[in-house]
PDB file of C-alpha atoms in Angstrom:
ATOM      1  CA  MET A  85     139.324-142.808  57.513  1.00  0.00           C
ATOM      2  CA  GLY A  86     140.515-144.255  54.379  1.00  0.00           C
ATOM      3  CA  ARG A  87     141.740-147.361  56.177  1.00  0.00           C
ATOM      4  CA  TYR A  88     138.340-147.971  57.757  1.00  0.00           C
ATOM      5  CA  ILE A  89     136.761-147.729  54.689  1.00  0.00           C
ATOM      6  CA  GLU A  90     138.954-150.039  53.184  1.00  0.00           C
ATOM      7  CA  LEU A  91     138.791-152.465  56.336  1.00  0.00           C
ATOM      8  CA  LEU A  92     134.725-152.259  55.641  1.00  0.00           C
ATOM      9  CA  GLN A  93     135.165-153.179  52.088  1.00  0.00           C
ATOM     10  CA  GLU A  94     137.583-156.499  52.853  1.00  0.00           C
ATOM     11  CA  GLN A  95     135.327-157.886  55.128  1.00  0.00           C
ATOM     12  CA  ILE A  96     132.030-157.259  53.283  1.00  0.00           C
ATOM     13  CA  CYS A  97     133.905-158.535  50.524  1.00  0.00           C
ATOM     14  CA  ASN A  98     134.816-161.473  52.146  1.00  0.00           C
ATOM     15  CA  ASP A  99     131.632-161.723  53.784  1.00  0.00           C
ATOM     16  CA  PHE A 100     129.978-162.305  50.717  1.00  0.00           C
ATOM     17  CA  ARG A 101     132.277-164.879  49.730  1.00  0.00           C
ATOM     18  CA  PHE A 102     131.809-167.327  52.633  1.00  0.00           C
ATOM     19  CA  LEU A 103     128.020-166.868  52.650  1.00  0.00           C
ATOM     20  CA  SER A 104     128.126-167.587  48.134  1.00  0.00           C
ATOM     21  CA  SER A 105     130.641-170.638  49.355  1.00  0.00           C
ATOM     22  CA  ARG A 106     128.057-172.396  51.757  1.00  0.00           C
ATOM     23  CA  GLU A 107     125.652-173.157  48.781  1.00  0.00           C
ATOM     24  CA  ASN A 108     128.421-176.231  48.029  1.00  0.00           C
ATOM     25  CA  ASP A 109     128.764-177.281  51.645  1.00  0.00           C
ATOM     26  CA  PHE A 110     126.508-180.724  51.702  1.00  0.00           C
ATOM     27  CA  PHE A 111     125.086-180.135  55.481  1.00  0.00           C
ATOM     28  CA  VAL A 112     124.248-176.901  54.832  1.00  0.00           C
ATOM     29  CA  PHE A 113     120.334-176.077  55.308  1.00  0.00           C
ATOM     30  CA  PRO A 114     117.913-173.633  54.386  1.00  0.00           C
ATOM     31  CA  SER A 115     117.972-172.064  57.758  1.00  0.00           C
ATOM     32  CA  ASP A 116     122.022-171.635  58.237  1.00  0.00           C
ATOM     33  CA  VAL A 117     122.138-169.264  55.441  1.00  0.00           C
ATOM     34  CA  SER A 118     119.222-167.383  56.956  1.00  0.00           C
ATOM     35  CA  ALA A 119     121.064-167.052  60.061  1.00  0.00           C
ATOM     36  CA  GLU A 120     123.997-166.588  58.245  1.00  0.00           C
ATOM     37  CA  ALA A 121     122.621-163.688  56.158  1.00  0.00           C
ATOM     38  CA  GLU A 122     120.828-162.068  59.127  1.00  0.00           C
ATOM     39  CA  ALA A 123     124.221-161.734  61.183  1.00  0.00           C
ATOM     40  CA  PHE A 124     125.877-160.550  58.641  1.00  0.00           C
ATOM     41  CA  LYS A 125     123.117-157.628  57.654  1.00  0.00           C
ATOM     42  CA  ALA A 126     123.007-156.576  61.539  1.00  0.00           C
ATOM     43  CA  MET A 127     127.095-156.304  61.346  1.00  0.00           C
ATOM     44  CA  PHE A 128     127.041-154.295  58.438  1.00  0.00           C
ATOM     45  CA  GLY A 129     124.259-152.043  59.165  1.00  0.00           C
ATOM     46  CA  ASP A 130     126.486-150.992  62.087  1.00  0.00           C
ATOM     47  CA  ASP A 131     129.226-150.400  60.652  1.00  0.00           C
ATOM     48  CA  VAL A 132     127.013-148.157  57.868  1.00  0.00           C
ATOM     49  CA  ASP A 133     125.669-146.217  61.415  1.00  0.00           C
ATOM     50  CA  ARG A 134     129.432-146.459  62.481  1.00  0.00           C
ATOM     51  CA  LEU A 135     130.790-145.220  59.189  1.00  0.00           C
ATOM     52  CA  SER A 136     127.644-142.351  59.145  1.00  0.00           C
ATOM     53  CA  GLN A 137     128.848-140.748  61.827  1.00  0.00           C
ATOM     54  CA  ILE A 138     132.270-140.141  61.289  1.00  0.00           C
ATOM     55  CA  MET A 139     131.196-138.327  57.949  1.00  0.00           C
ATOM     56  CA  GLN A 140     129.228-136.358  59.934  1.00  0.00           C
ATOM     57  CA  LYS A 141     131.407-135.117  62.475  1.00  0.00           C
ATOM     58  CA  LYS A 142     134.027-134.679  59.841  1.00  0.00           C
ATOM     59  CA  VAL A 143     131.372-131.947  57.453  1.00  0.00           C
ATOM     60  CA  GLU A 144     129.276-130.620  60.824  1.00  0.00           C
ATOM     61  CA  GLY A 145     129.255-126.919  60.177  1.00  0.00           C
ATOM     62  CA  ARG A 146     129.536-127.422  56.553  1.00  0.00           C
ATOM     63  CA  GLY A 147     126.524-125.658  55.516  1.00  0.00           C
ATOM     64  CA  MET A 148     127.130-122.952  58.389  1.00  0.00           C
ATOM     65  CA  GLU A 149     130.108-121.843  56.654  1.00  0.00           C
ATOM     66  CA  ALA A 150     127.762-122.184  53.140  1.00  0.00           C
ATOM     67  CA  VAL A 151     125.874-119.672  54.766  1.00  0.00           C
TER      68      VAL A 151
END
């Protein structure tokens, strides 16, 4: 899972850099930035869900062990 988190962090960092760099593009419109931001949020949200599922499986049953 550690490698997955590293890849996710790298992808998020790269996407933020790309989105930030768009302000320097001459032919970019606000709607372009909005569309890219929405795509980024959708992609990131899916990854967070996937990471949450992985973590839940790893800790499954721990609460019962403590009881």
